Amino acid sequence: MLSLLLGLSTTGSAVGPADQLVLQSDRVRATGSKVSVGGSITSPLIAVTTLFPSKELYPGVQLIGPGEGWDLGAYARVSATIRNAGGQPLSIACRVDSPALYHDGTRHSLNASAIIPPGKSRTLVLPIERLQYRAKPEALLGMWGLPEEAFGDSRGRVDAWKIVRILFYTPDAQHAHNFEITDLHAEGAYQPVAEAPATQPFFPMIDRFGQFMHRDWPGKTRDEAQLKQAIVEESADLAAHPGPQDWDEFGGWTKGPTHQATGFFRTEKIDEKWWLITPGGRLFWAHSINAVGEHDYTPIEDRETWFADAIWQQPAFEPFRRQAPGKVVRGSYKDRQPRTFSFHQANLLRKYGDDWQARYAGLAHQRLRSWGFNAIGTWTSPDIWRDAKPRTPYFILLDTGRSRTIDGSTGFWRKFPDPFDSNFAQDVGKKLSELADRGVTTDPWCIGFYVDNENTWKHDTYLAEASLESPADQPAKVALIEQLRQKYKGIESLNTAWGTQHESWDALLAHRGMPPKSDAATADMRIFYAAAADAYFAKCRAVIKGLAPHHLYLGCRFPYQVNHLVTEAAKRSCDVMSVNWYQYDVTGFEVPGGLDLPLIIGEFHFGALDRGLFHPGLKRTENQSARAAAYQRFVRSALEHPNVVGTTWFKYSDEPCTGRWLDTENYQIGFLDVCDTPYPETVDASRQVGQSLYDLRSADQSGSRKP
């Protein structure tokens, strides 16, 4: 049995709650890896080498708690420091478990992850969100995160008094990795959340403003008078902070050098860094935010008892009640179209009056410039990016819409669009034509166009595999069979190479299934994957450049770091590659294949649970101060990355406390809450970044600014 002391202090002993608690484990389990245990101040405490090939999907190491587990009830967070001792970027995750009948990585668990460059160290901080059983309400449906006051929610929360194991693992089982755990401890004093008395009924739990009733927090709206007073206070704040003084009307850098002006946004590599260039020839780095003016709706059907006041029944608020415009994609309402209501719009009416839409749209641009933003991201209301004055440069998201998908594929939002279908990109052209009628395709304020969001690309044979699993009339499958026919001529030659027994090419076309694994089949499927990726990007580019030749094609907003066949295809057609990057920074990000091209972060965010919402989003922080610090760290790391030409925060306003209709998300990820009140910590962080945006971007590696 291995004995291990983690998070050693200078004396090698644990310290008390006022400082930090080092964690001791008497059992270390290797999972798909080789593990060596140290324990001195000068050497790694645990060194892990993951194996390749590995039978484990997530190779790494497990640390088992002593006895019934670690008692961390007095502490606020777990801190773990990991060093990448390998030669390539390391995707690493830490998971902290309390007892449960099962673990799926989210229930009864805390999670954090990072990507660490070779030779570098990162500290992962896991706030201890704990299970608290106060009452057992009716079934809570339609929310991704649940109130901790309700019995039974275990997503992202643990029994802090009994932590049974801590796992370190990598989701990359396709390579061998070396990493070292150099520190692990609990720290910070836990401050209990103030709760309503246990005798108070749990329902109703939402007040007339759409806020949680059983908790208090700074900035919570109490009445309509407070909404009106907020206008006065914010007006003074915006007047005191008009925005960066070294920006031109587009948000370009007036103190920097002037470059060729084309009348539209373009890209250029200058001094080993990629930039956007404004229509007037100024250097531009897109500091942007998504969904400005998007007003989320939450389901009210089947949970009317949740709300203290059914304000949707009042005539003034009736316009903000509607049937969901489509089917819910996940959660308790999946495949339904429930009745919904927008508390956000109701609060804007209360706050600004009958002309709230015009006032809100005009205010948005003033806020953005004051907060240090110079661009507007996707899902923004046309009332804001097109009609309101002053203007702010903007991005537009198109999609392949109703084009046929590959039947054998999967995806979070939908199956993969078939780029070989004759109608592929038809919707892109239709929507772009509608935008042309509005003047967008000749508008210098439009930076460019994305097509699709978070398609599922997976590994480098996936699109071929999905095509083989599809019916005979699948265009992608027909294209794949034609590729094989051109190479092998006869079906017998294919059978020999692939180890199959198809009677004819038509029989292969009709067959829905995968061949035995072989080098020949893998090579052929990779060739098809590359051809499919090329067709996808090239056809989208052709449509965009045909209707908007002077605007940038920004790719498809990859949901993660995809394989090199995809990025190589993207580089051949896209002006800028885009990725939605939910990590704590951009340090060490490398485009697969080592490609040099401009890159934009289409989405990132951080959230916390100290302002009344039940889910912190995809990247959790401990509180609003930590959230603000995370924001600065992320954008600053992006400014230092030579390929990144912009970041886009998701999103402008919080999602509803009770979940948005589309997918039940209820994340605390906005710059504004449901009552249109800014989060001052995050606003201040964004302002600081905006003020130093171009000084940071133009600095060389030594920190000196380029002339």
XYZ file of C-alpha atoms in Angstrom:
707
model
C 0.000 0.000 0.000
C 1.390 3.361 -1.040
C 1.504 6.184 1.463
C 1.326 9.677 0.056
C 1.353 13.166 1.546
C 0.021 15.754 -0.909
C 0.396 19.533 -0.758
C 3.384 19.407 1.582
C 3.998 22.420 3.763
C 7.543 23.341 4.673
C 7.208 21.164 7.749
C 5.596 18.275 5.885
C 2.464 18.355 8.059
C -1.130 19.404 7.655
C -2.205 22.817 8.874
C -5.501 24.026 10.304
C -8.668 25.469 8.740
C -7.496 29.058 9.095
C -4.777 28.378 6.558
C -5.029 25.252 4.402
C -5.420 21.525 4.809
C -2.992 19.283 2.986
C -4.565 16.037 1.843
C -3.207 12.592 2.639
C -3.988 9.436 0.692
C -3.030 5.887 1.596
C -4.058 4.438 -1.789
C -3.060 5.498 -5.291
C -4.587 3.714 -8.273
C -3.156 3.933 -11.763
C -5.792 3.912 -14.521
C -4.313 3.310 -17.958
C -1.013 4.750 -16.760
C 2.233 4.204 -14.901
C 2.511 6.073 -11.600
C 5.465 6.822 -9.379
C 5.124 8.400 -5.947
C 7.587 10.878 -4.521
C 7.006 12.979 -1.477
C 9.924 15.327 -0.994
C 9.827 19.085 -1.258
C 12.113 19.093 -4.307
C 10.525 16.298 -6.370
C 7.043 15.742 -7.801
C 4.629 14.126 -5.398
C 3.100 11.995 -8.156
C 4.472 11.452 -11.660
C 2.039 9.958 -14.182
C 2.732 8.539 -17.635
C -0.426 7.640 -19.525
C -0.187 4.596 -21.765
C -0.882 4.442 -25.484
C -2.622 2.426 -26.641
C -4.777 2.357 -23.511
C -7.867 0.372 -22.603
C -8.945 3.303 -20.443
C -11.018 6.033 -22.085
C -9.645 8.591 -19.591
C -6.177 7.481 -18.447
C -4.716 8.991 -15.300
C -4.581 8.374 -11.553
C -7.031 8.096 -8.645
C -6.258 9.156 -5.081
C -8.418 7.385 -2.507
C -9.308 9.220 0.689
C -8.280 7.826 4.070
C -10.900 5.932 6.069
C -14.349 7.257 5.141
C -12.807 10.125 3.213
C -11.435 13.636 3.650
C -13.530 15.983 5.804
C -13.489 19.311 3.928
C -16.610 20.778 5.517
C -14.717 23.786 6.857
C -13.070 24.695 3.542
C -14.149 26.705 0.503
C -12.122 25.114 -2.285
C -9.699 22.430 -3.424
C -6.511 23.561 -5.174
C -4.408 21.266 -7.375
C -1.229 22.146 -9.263
C -0.219 20.019 -12.266
C 2.909 20.277 -14.393
C 3.028 19.082 -17.999
C 6.255 17.085 -18.167
C 5.598 15.974 -21.752
C 6.413 17.434 -25.133
C 2.925 18.369 -26.347
C -0.052 20.288 -24.918
C -1.802 18.380 -22.128
C -5.566 18.431 -21.660
C -6.001 17.590 -17.983
C -9.020 17.301 -15.709
C -9.429 17.001 -11.952
C -12.540 15.462 -10.384
C -13.419 15.404 -6.673
C -16.016 12.771 -5.625
C -18.206 12.268 -2.587
C -20.062 8.963 -1.997
C -22.755 7.987 -4.521
C -24.280 4.871 -6.001
C -22.735 5.961 -9.282
C -20.756 8.862 -10.723
C -21.266 10.259 -14.203
C -18.664 12.980 -13.821
C -21.209 15.635 -12.825
C -23.312 14.243 -9.959
C -21.745 14.172 -6.481
C -18.590 15.533 -8.128
C -16.621 18.727 -8.596
C -14.794 19.254 -11.896
C -12.120 21.512 -13.332
C -9.918 21.254 -16.406
C -7.163 23.063 -18.265
C -4.852 22.772 -21.239
C -1.216 23.044 -20.148
C 1.639 23.806 -22.568
C 4.760 21.598 -22.432
C 6.942 22.365 -19.438
C 4.362 24.630 -17.806
C 2.266 24.280 -14.641
C -1.346 25.212 -13.974
C -3.317 25.382 -10.743
C -6.884 24.119 -10.918
C -9.242 25.599 -8.321
C -12.449 23.711 -7.509
C -14.930 25.667 -5.342
C -16.650 23.222 -2.989
C -20.329 23.504 -3.882
C -22.040 21.311 -1.323
C -25.223 19.352 -1.006
C -27.659 20.946 1.433
C -30.952 19.223 2.146
C -33.516 21.744 3.366
C -36.775 20.602 1.826
C -38.116 18.136 -0.660
C -40.143 20.095 -3.243
C -42.115 18.741 -6.151
C -40.176 17.469 -9.149
C -37.984 20.237 -10.527
C -38.133 20.104 -14.303
C -36.706 22.190 -17.084
C -33.492 23.395 -15.423
C -29.920 22.335 -16.033
C -28.864 23.390 -12.530
C -31.124 23.073 -9.490
C -31.334 25.092 -6.263
C -29.225 23.581 -3.515
C -32.099 24.185 -1.122
C -34.034 21.464 -2.962
C -33.449 17.882 -1.920
C -31.850 15.638 -4.455
C -29.778 17.907 -6.689
C -26.279 16.505 -6.877
C -25.053 18.018 -10.139
C -21.776 19.780 -9.469
C -22.144 19.420 -5.688
C -20.608 17.131 -3.108
C -20.896 16.021 0.491
C -18.034 18.232 1.637
C -17.701 16.289 4.888
C -16.905 13.060 3.059
C -14.687 13.299 -0.041
C -13.819 9.738 -1.030
C -11.498 10.182 -4.012
C -9.777 12.680 -6.285
C -9.056 11.836 -9.922
C -6.591 13.349 -12.373
C -7.037 12.248 -15.978
C -6.733 13.289 -19.609
C -9.535 12.919 -22.170
C -6.836 12.413 -24.819
C -6.310 8.655 -24.994
C -4.777 8.928 -28.490
C -1.342 9.936 -27.179
C 0.962 9.168 -24.272
C 1.291 12.048 -21.792
C 3.539 12.791 -18.834
C 2.298 14.967 -16.001
C 3.172 15.647 -12.389
C 0.935 16.544 -9.463
C 3.018 18.934 -7.395
C 0.462 20.228 -4.903
C -3.031 19.360 -3.649
C -4.762 20.953 -0.686
C -8.020 22.413 0.628
C -8.050 26.106 1.479
C -10.237 29.062 2.428
C -12.931 29.199 5.102
C -16.395 28.116 3.948
C -19.048 30.817 4.290
C -22.547 29.228 4.420
C -25.192 30.665 2.114
C -28.034 32.390 3.956
C -31.235 30.387 3.463
C -34.910 30.885 4.119
C -36.215 29.262 7.323
C -36.703 25.534 6.941
C -40.365 25.907 7.846
C -41.061 28.239 4.926
C -42.728 26.495 1.979
C -40.339 25.969 -0.913
C -42.920 26.971 -3.524
C -43.334 29.592 -4.785
C -39.614 30.074 -5.306
C -39.483 32.776 -8.056
C -40.523 36.393 -7.442
C -42.296 38.711 -9.872
C -38.962 39.780 -11.393
C -37.861 36.225 -12.190
C -35.420 36.036 -9.259
C -34.964 33.254 -6.693
C -36.916 34.139 -3.539
C -35.095 32.099 -0.895
C -31.750 33.844 -1.102
C -30.379 37.369 -0.907
C -27.384 38.897 -2.696
C -25.877 42.299 -3.576
C -27.772 43.983 -6.398
C -30.994 41.997 -6.053
C -34.024 43.985 -7.244
C -36.694 44.604 -4.596
C -39.218 46.814 -6.352
C -39.948 48.903 -9.442
C -38.510 52.030 -7.852
C -35.127 50.325 -7.676
C -35.290 49.636 -11.420
C -35.869 53.329 -12.119
C -33.089 54.376 -9.766
C -30.740 51.985 -11.568
C -31.129 54.083 -14.732
C -29.900 57.193 -12.917
C -26.958 55.384 -11.324
C -25.867 53.676 -14.526
C -26.148 56.904 -16.534
C -23.677 58.525 -14.156
C -21.376 55.519 -14.378
C -21.406 55.481 -18.181
C -20.749 59.222 -18.333
C -17.762 58.758 -16.044
C -16.463 55.890 -18.219
C -16.989 56.809 -21.905
C -14.615 54.103 -23.118
C -11.049 53.879 -24.468
C -9.767 57.151 -25.900
C -7.358 55.570 -28.387
C -10.102 53.955 -30.516
C -11.605 55.282 -33.738
C -15.297 54.955 -34.603
C -14.821 51.261 -35.485
C -12.831 50.522 -32.326
C -9.518 50.446 -34.203
C -6.272 51.698 -32.706
C -5.692 55.391 -33.462
C -2.224 55.443 -31.887
C -0.993 52.540 -33.992
C 0.326 52.499 -37.552
C -2.049 52.854 -40.511
C -2.263 50.066 -43.073
C -3.980 49.629 -46.404
C -7.628 50.665 -46.222
C -10.026 48.572 -48.340
C -13.325 49.878 -47.009
C -14.046 46.549 -45.270
C -12.522 44.465 -42.479
C -9.652 42.204 -43.498
C -6.785 40.212 -41.920
C -3.040 40.786 -41.970
C -0.040 39.280 -40.200
C 2.217 41.971 -38.738
C 5.367 41.351 -36.662
C 4.515 37.634 -36.270
C 0.994 38.374 -34.991
C -2.307 38.175 -36.817
C -4.586 41.210 -36.774
C -7.878 42.392 -38.162
C -7.694 45.667 -40.077
C -10.579 48.154 -40.001
C -12.185 49.537 -43.169
C -10.080 52.655 -42.592
C -6.777 50.760 -42.238
C -6.398 50.750 -38.459
C -5.238 47.768 -36.411
C -8.218 46.032 -34.808
C -8.557 43.239 -32.242
C -12.148 42.107 -31.686
C -13.132 42.347 -28.020
C -16.760 41.272 -28.368
C -19.815 39.832 -26.648
C -22.602 37.557 -27.924
C -26.404 37.766 -27.809
C -26.829 41.497 -27.250
C -30.578 42.038 -27.151
C -31.475 38.352 -26.986
C -34.414 37.972 -24.579
C -34.578 34.431 -23.230
C -37.897 32.748 -22.473
C -38.438 30.192 -19.697
C -41.148 27.488 -19.609
C -44.111 28.200 -17.341
C -46.191 25.196 -18.378
C -46.577 22.484 -15.706
C -44.869 24.591 -13.045
C -47.201 27.484 -12.373
C -46.826 26.935 -8.598
C -43.172 27.961 -8.830
C -43.981 31.643 -9.337
C -45.145 34.088 -6.672
C -47.008 36.173 -9.225
C -48.347 34.991 -12.601
C -47.504 38.327 -14.200
C -47.881 36.834 -17.694
C -51.635 37.065 -17.121
C -51.460 40.852 -16.826
C -52.288 42.667 -20.096
C -49.090 44.720 -20.021
C -46.924 41.590 -19.942
C -49.000 39.351 -22.177
C -46.800 40.109 -25.257
C -43.923 38.357 -23.485
C -45.817 35.046 -23.215
C -45.619 32.625 -26.122
C -45.539 29.018 -27.159
C -41.950 27.828 -27.608
C -41.024 28.414 -31.277
C -39.529 24.932 -31.601
C -39.062 21.663 -29.787
C -36.891 21.589 -26.674
C -33.680 19.692 -27.439
C -32.913 18.269 -23.985
C -34.121 18.007 -20.401
C -37.562 17.381 -18.946
C -39.343 19.226 -21.762
C -37.463 17.400 -24.534
C -39.393 17.257 -27.826
C -42.178 19.449 -26.385
C -43.154 23.044 -27.172
C -44.217 24.391 -23.765
C -45.776 27.753 -22.938
C -43.020 30.210 -22.049
C -42.519 33.703 -20.644
C -39.719 36.290 -20.773
C -39.137 37.903 -17.375
C -36.252 39.793 -18.969
C -38.524 41.692 -21.364
C -41.087 42.290 -18.629
C -38.372 43.908 -16.510
C -37.195 46.061 -19.427
C -40.759 47.341 -19.863
C -40.966 48.131 -16.147
C -37.586 49.845 -16.220
C -37.657 51.893 -19.440
C -41.368 52.238 -20.230
C -43.314 51.689 -23.438
C -40.372 52.681 -25.676
C -38.094 50.182 -23.927
C -36.934 48.540 -27.159
C -35.496 51.719 -28.661
C -33.974 52.858 -25.367
C -32.474 49.422 -24.698
C -30.959 49.183 -28.196
C -29.391 52.634 -28.039
C -28.055 52.007 -24.546
C -26.388 48.785 -25.696
C -23.797 50.606 -27.833
C -23.013 53.068 -25.056
C -22.575 50.188 -22.625
C -20.353 48.230 -24.994
C -17.946 51.109 -25.609
C -17.901 52.015 -21.905
C -17.231 48.391 -20.946
C -14.301 48.156 -23.362
C -15.997 46.201 -26.170
C -15.520 47.103 -29.824
C -17.592 44.370 -31.521
C -20.934 42.569 -31.238
C -21.089 38.787 -31.514
C -23.676 36.373 -32.849
C -27.345 35.984 -31.836
C -27.661 39.742 -31.496
C -30.937 41.461 -32.351
C -30.914 43.271 -35.723
C -32.461 46.238 -33.888
C -29.057 46.648 -32.278
C -26.458 45.774 -34.919
C -28.349 47.351 -37.822
C -30.647 50.124 -36.616
C -29.370 51.607 -33.348
C -26.969 54.545 -33.231
C -24.088 54.875 -32.636
C -22.921 51.695 -34.344
C -20.536 48.910 -33.365
C -18.847 46.391 -35.731
C -20.693 43.073 -35.729
C -20.537 39.402 -36.682
C -23.366 37.451 -38.326
C -24.115 33.729 -37.907
C -25.623 31.851 -40.860
C -26.365 28.137 -40.925
C -26.934 25.294 -43.344
C -30.405 25.052 -41.858
C -32.675 22.511 -43.465
C -30.046 20.945 -45.718
C -29.952 17.169 -45.518
C -27.839 15.688 -42.733
C -25.779 12.488 -42.718
C -28.148 9.938 -41.236
C -25.477 7.879 -39.508
C -23.958 10.893 -37.747
C -24.678 12.331 -34.317
C -24.424 15.820 -32.862
C -25.303 17.949 -29.875
C -27.531 20.357 -31.803
C -28.233 18.234 -34.888
C -26.659 15.631 -37.142
C -23.832 16.635 -39.448
C -24.918 18.461 -42.637
C -24.215 16.480 -45.811
C -21.859 18.616 -47.951
C -22.456 16.380 -50.990
C -26.198 17.009 -51.047
C -27.242 19.150 -54.020
C -29.114 21.515 -51.682
C -26.237 21.932 -49.238
C -25.703 25.592 -48.317
C -28.992 26.560 -49.983
C -30.224 28.090 -46.729
C -26.930 29.972 -46.384
C -27.549 31.613 -49.734
C -31.179 32.336 -48.940
C -30.403 33.999 -45.614
C -27.497 35.922 -47.088
C -29.744 37.179 -49.879
C -32.192 38.448 -47.262
C -29.322 40.226 -45.518
C -28.270 41.718 -48.864
C -31.727 43.252 -49.139
C -31.063 44.957 -45.792
C -27.703 46.268 -46.992
C -25.578 43.987 -44.825
C -23.455 42.567 -47.656
C -22.223 46.074 -48.492
C -22.035 47.299 -44.884
C -18.465 48.108 -43.761
C -19.546 47.628 -40.117
C -20.134 43.909 -40.737
C -16.875 42.079 -40.025
C -17.933 38.770 -41.564
C -19.990 35.610 -41.440
C -19.871 32.337 -39.552
C -21.705 29.342 -41.025
C -23.050 26.840 -38.452
C -22.234 26.504 -34.777
C -20.590 23.559 -33.013
C -20.919 20.860 -35.635
C -19.691 17.488 -34.369
C -16.515 16.677 -36.352
C -14.996 14.065 -33.989
C -12.001 11.974 -35.155
C -10.442 11.828 -38.615
C -12.521 8.916 -39.971
C -15.836 9.932 -38.396
C -17.583 11.407 -41.451
C -16.750 8.283 -43.478
C -18.004 6.029 -40.685
C -21.227 8.038 -40.418
C -21.702 7.807 -44.184
C -21.229 4.024 -44.166
C -23.891 3.799 -41.435
C -26.339 5.755 -43.626
C -28.891 4.541 -46.218
C -28.060 3.988 -49.886
C -29.492 7.319 -51.035
C -27.255 9.339 -48.694
C -25.261 11.714 -50.964
C -22.164 11.460 -48.769
C -22.306 7.676 -48.943
C -22.681 7.776 -52.729
C -19.607 10.036 -52.890
C -17.631 7.696 -50.632
C -18.491 4.623 -52.707
C -17.516 6.500 -55.868
C -14.154 7.375 -54.306
C -13.564 3.711 -53.499
C -14.698 2.604 -56.955
C -12.241 4.992 -58.612
C -9.391 3.643 -56.499
C -10.103 -0.097 -56.455
C -11.992 -0.497 -59.760
C -13.407 -3.881 -58.803
C -15.219 -4.817 -55.610
C -12.900 -7.814 -55.187
C -9.908 -5.516 -54.756
C -11.742 -3.560 -52.078
C -12.728 -6.759 -50.281
C -9.105 -7.900 -50.264
C -7.851 -4.585 -48.883
C -10.634 -4.090 -46.356
C -11.242 -7.687 -45.334
C -14.904 -7.501 -46.419
C -17.146 -9.763 -48.518
C -19.442 -7.433 -50.460
C -20.900 -8.998 -53.595
C -20.966 -5.742 -55.572
C -20.660 -1.989 -55.289
C -24.422 -1.791 -55.053
C -24.340 -4.265 -52.183
C -21.813 -2.059 -50.365
C -24.020 0.970 -51.020
C -27.013 -0.817 -49.477
C -25.002 -2.167 -46.517
C -25.204 -0.135 -43.319
C -22.275 -1.000 -41.098
C -18.572 -0.695 -40.484
C -15.830 -2.885 -42.016
C -13.284 -4.726 -39.861
C -10.482 -2.477 -38.689
C -7.605 -2.368 -41.146
C -4.910 0.059 -42.227
C -6.374 0.232 -45.738
C -9.899 1.039 -44.557
C -8.620 3.655 -42.125
C -6.517 5.334 -44.823
C -9.434 5.394 -47.281
C -11.815 6.806 -44.695
C -9.339 9.551 -43.822
C -9.124 10.513 -47.480
C -12.903 10.776 -47.637
C -13.049 12.719 -44.368
C -10.655 15.301 -45.827
C -12.705 15.485 -49.037
C -15.930 15.978 -47.067
C -14.354 18.736 -44.945
C -13.060 20.428 -48.101
C -16.501 20.258 -49.706
C -18.138 21.664 -46.590
C -15.902 24.719 -46.273
C -15.422 25.366 -50.006
C -19.160 25.395 -50.734
C -19.877 27.717 -47.808
C -17.109 30.047 -48.954
C -18.434 30.089 -52.512
C -21.875 31.209 -51.326
C -20.492 33.932 -49.036
C -17.988 35.310 -51.518
C -20.600 35.208 -54.263
C -22.955 37.511 -52.354
C -20.588 39.350 -49.975
C -17.175 39.277 -51.687
C -15.572 41.858 -49.400
C -16.534 40.254 -46.084
C -14.676 37.618 -44.082
C -15.660 33.947 -43.955
C -15.141 32.994 -40.304
C -15.608 29.212 -40.298
C -18.007 27.084 -38.284
C -17.168 27.775 -34.631
C -15.575 24.462 -33.694
C -16.722 23.271 -30.243
C -13.229 22.049 -29.327
C -9.750 21.495 -30.768
C -10.480 19.267 -33.764
C -8.196 17.083 -35.864
C -5.726 18.386 -38.426
C -7.720 17.231 -41.471
C -10.485 19.646 -40.498
C -8.178 22.570 -39.756
C -6.286 22.060 -43.015
C -9.595 22.167 -44.918
C -10.654 25.251 -42.950
C -7.428 27.041 -43.805
C -7.939 26.414 -47.511
C -11.332 28.163 -47.493
C -11.773 30.306 -44.369
C -10.357 33.781 -43.862
C -10.440 33.186 -40.097
C -10.833 29.924 -38.165
C -13.251 30.040 -35.236
C -13.480 27.898 -32.111
C -15.683 28.044 -29.008
C -13.062 27.636 -26.294
C -14.405 26.851 -22.821
C -11.160 26.796 -20.863
C -9.660 29.129 -18.286
C -7.202 30.633 -20.777
C -5.882 30.327 -24.314
C -2.272 29.719 -23.306
C -0.788 26.820 -25.221
C -3.589 26.559 -27.782
C -2.181 25.188 -31.014
C -4.064 24.716 -34.253
C -3.836 20.980 -35.062
C -1.292 20.403 -37.792
C 0.747 23.392 -36.623
C -1.065 25.674 -39.061
C -0.527 29.423 -38.990
C -3.826 31.256 -39.532
C -5.933 33.895 -37.793
C -8.197 32.506 -35.087
C -11.199 33.957 -33.269
C -12.694 32.642 -30.029
C -16.430 32.434 -30.775
C -17.507 31.707 -27.191
C -16.129 31.521 -23.657
C -17.559 32.314 -20.239
C -17.314 31.928 -16.481
C -20.024 31.948 -13.819
C -20.577 31.653 -10.081
C -23.388 30.766 -7.677
C -23.362 33.838 -5.438
C -25.997 35.898 -7.298
C -29.099 33.720 -7.045
C -28.773 31.458 -10.082
C -28.338 27.685 -9.854
C -25.666 26.920 -12.460
C -22.293 28.640 -13.059
C -22.045 27.688 -16.730
C -19.344 25.628 -18.374
C -16.476 27.129 -16.389
C -17.135 27.651 -12.695
C -15.574 30.278 -10.470
C -15.982 30.745 -6.745
C -17.651 34.167 -6.731
C -18.022 37.354 -8.763
C -14.539 38.594 -7.880
C -13.014 35.317 -9.051
C -15.185 35.466 -12.163
C -13.860 38.926 -13.000
C -10.277 37.772 -12.478
C -10.905 34.776 -14.741
C -12.235 37.102 -17.436
C -9.109 39.216 -17.389
C -6.836 36.186 -17.368
C -8.582 34.647 -20.378
C -8.631 37.753 -22.587
C -5.082 38.718 -21.684
C -3.886 35.234 -22.633
C -5.708 35.597 -25.956
C -4.081 38.967 -26.585
C -0.698 37.312 -26.093
C -1.474 34.502 -28.551
C -0.073 35.349 -32.004
C -2.946 33.730 -33.912
C -5.934 35.018 -31.949
C -7.609 38.109 -33.462
C -10.505 38.344 -31.026
C -12.579 36.859 -28.213
C -16.361 36.749 -27.796
C -17.990 36.324 -24.391
C -21.199 34.287 -24.195
C -23.401 36.146 -23.295
C -24.773 39.697 -22.698
C -27.477 38.756 -20.152
C -27.921 35.848 -17.753
C -30.048 32.911 -18.779
C -33.353 32.570 -16.878
C -33.091 31.275 -13.320
C -35.628 28.569 -14.215
C -33.968 27.604 -17.519
C -34.249 28.833 -21.083
C -36.800 27.020 -23.230
C -34.370 25.641 -25.829
C -32.218 23.317 -23.744
C -32.942 23.988 -20.019
C -29.689 25.940 -19.479
C -29.878 28.395 -16.566
C -26.321 29.706 -16.419
C -25.076 32.766 -14.534
C -22.965 33.940 -17.458
C -24.203 37.440 -18.292
C -22.766 40.904 -17.890
C -26.348 41.761 -16.824
C -28.867 39.956 -14.640
C -32.536 39.321 -15.441
C -33.394 42.839 -14.223
C -30.856 44.467 -16.595
C -28.494 45.237 -13.707
C -24.773 45.053 -14.621
C -22.408 42.860 -12.611
C -19.905 45.539 -11.497
C -16.991 43.153 -10.930
C -17.077 41.747 -14.467
C -17.751 45.166 -16.015
C -14.694 46.596 -14.244
C -12.567 43.692 -15.449
C -13.707 44.193 -19.038
C -13.059 47.929 -18.856
C -9.511 47.347 -17.680
C -8.859 44.950 -20.549
C -10.389 47.345 -23.064
C -8.316 50.308 -21.887
C -5.072 48.374 -22.381
C -6.250 46.253 -25.330
C -3.839 47.493 -27.981
C -0.888 48.076 -25.677
C -1.173 44.427 -24.622
C -1.612 43.131 -28.168
C 1.238 45.159 -29.640
C 3.744 44.234 -26.913
C 6.527 41.850 -27.895
C 7.434 38.810 -25.805
C 9.559 40.938 -23.478
C 6.583 43.167 -22.698
C 7.803 46.121 -24.766
C 5.318 47.703 -27.141
C 6.067 47.535 -30.839
C 6.398 50.984 -32.436
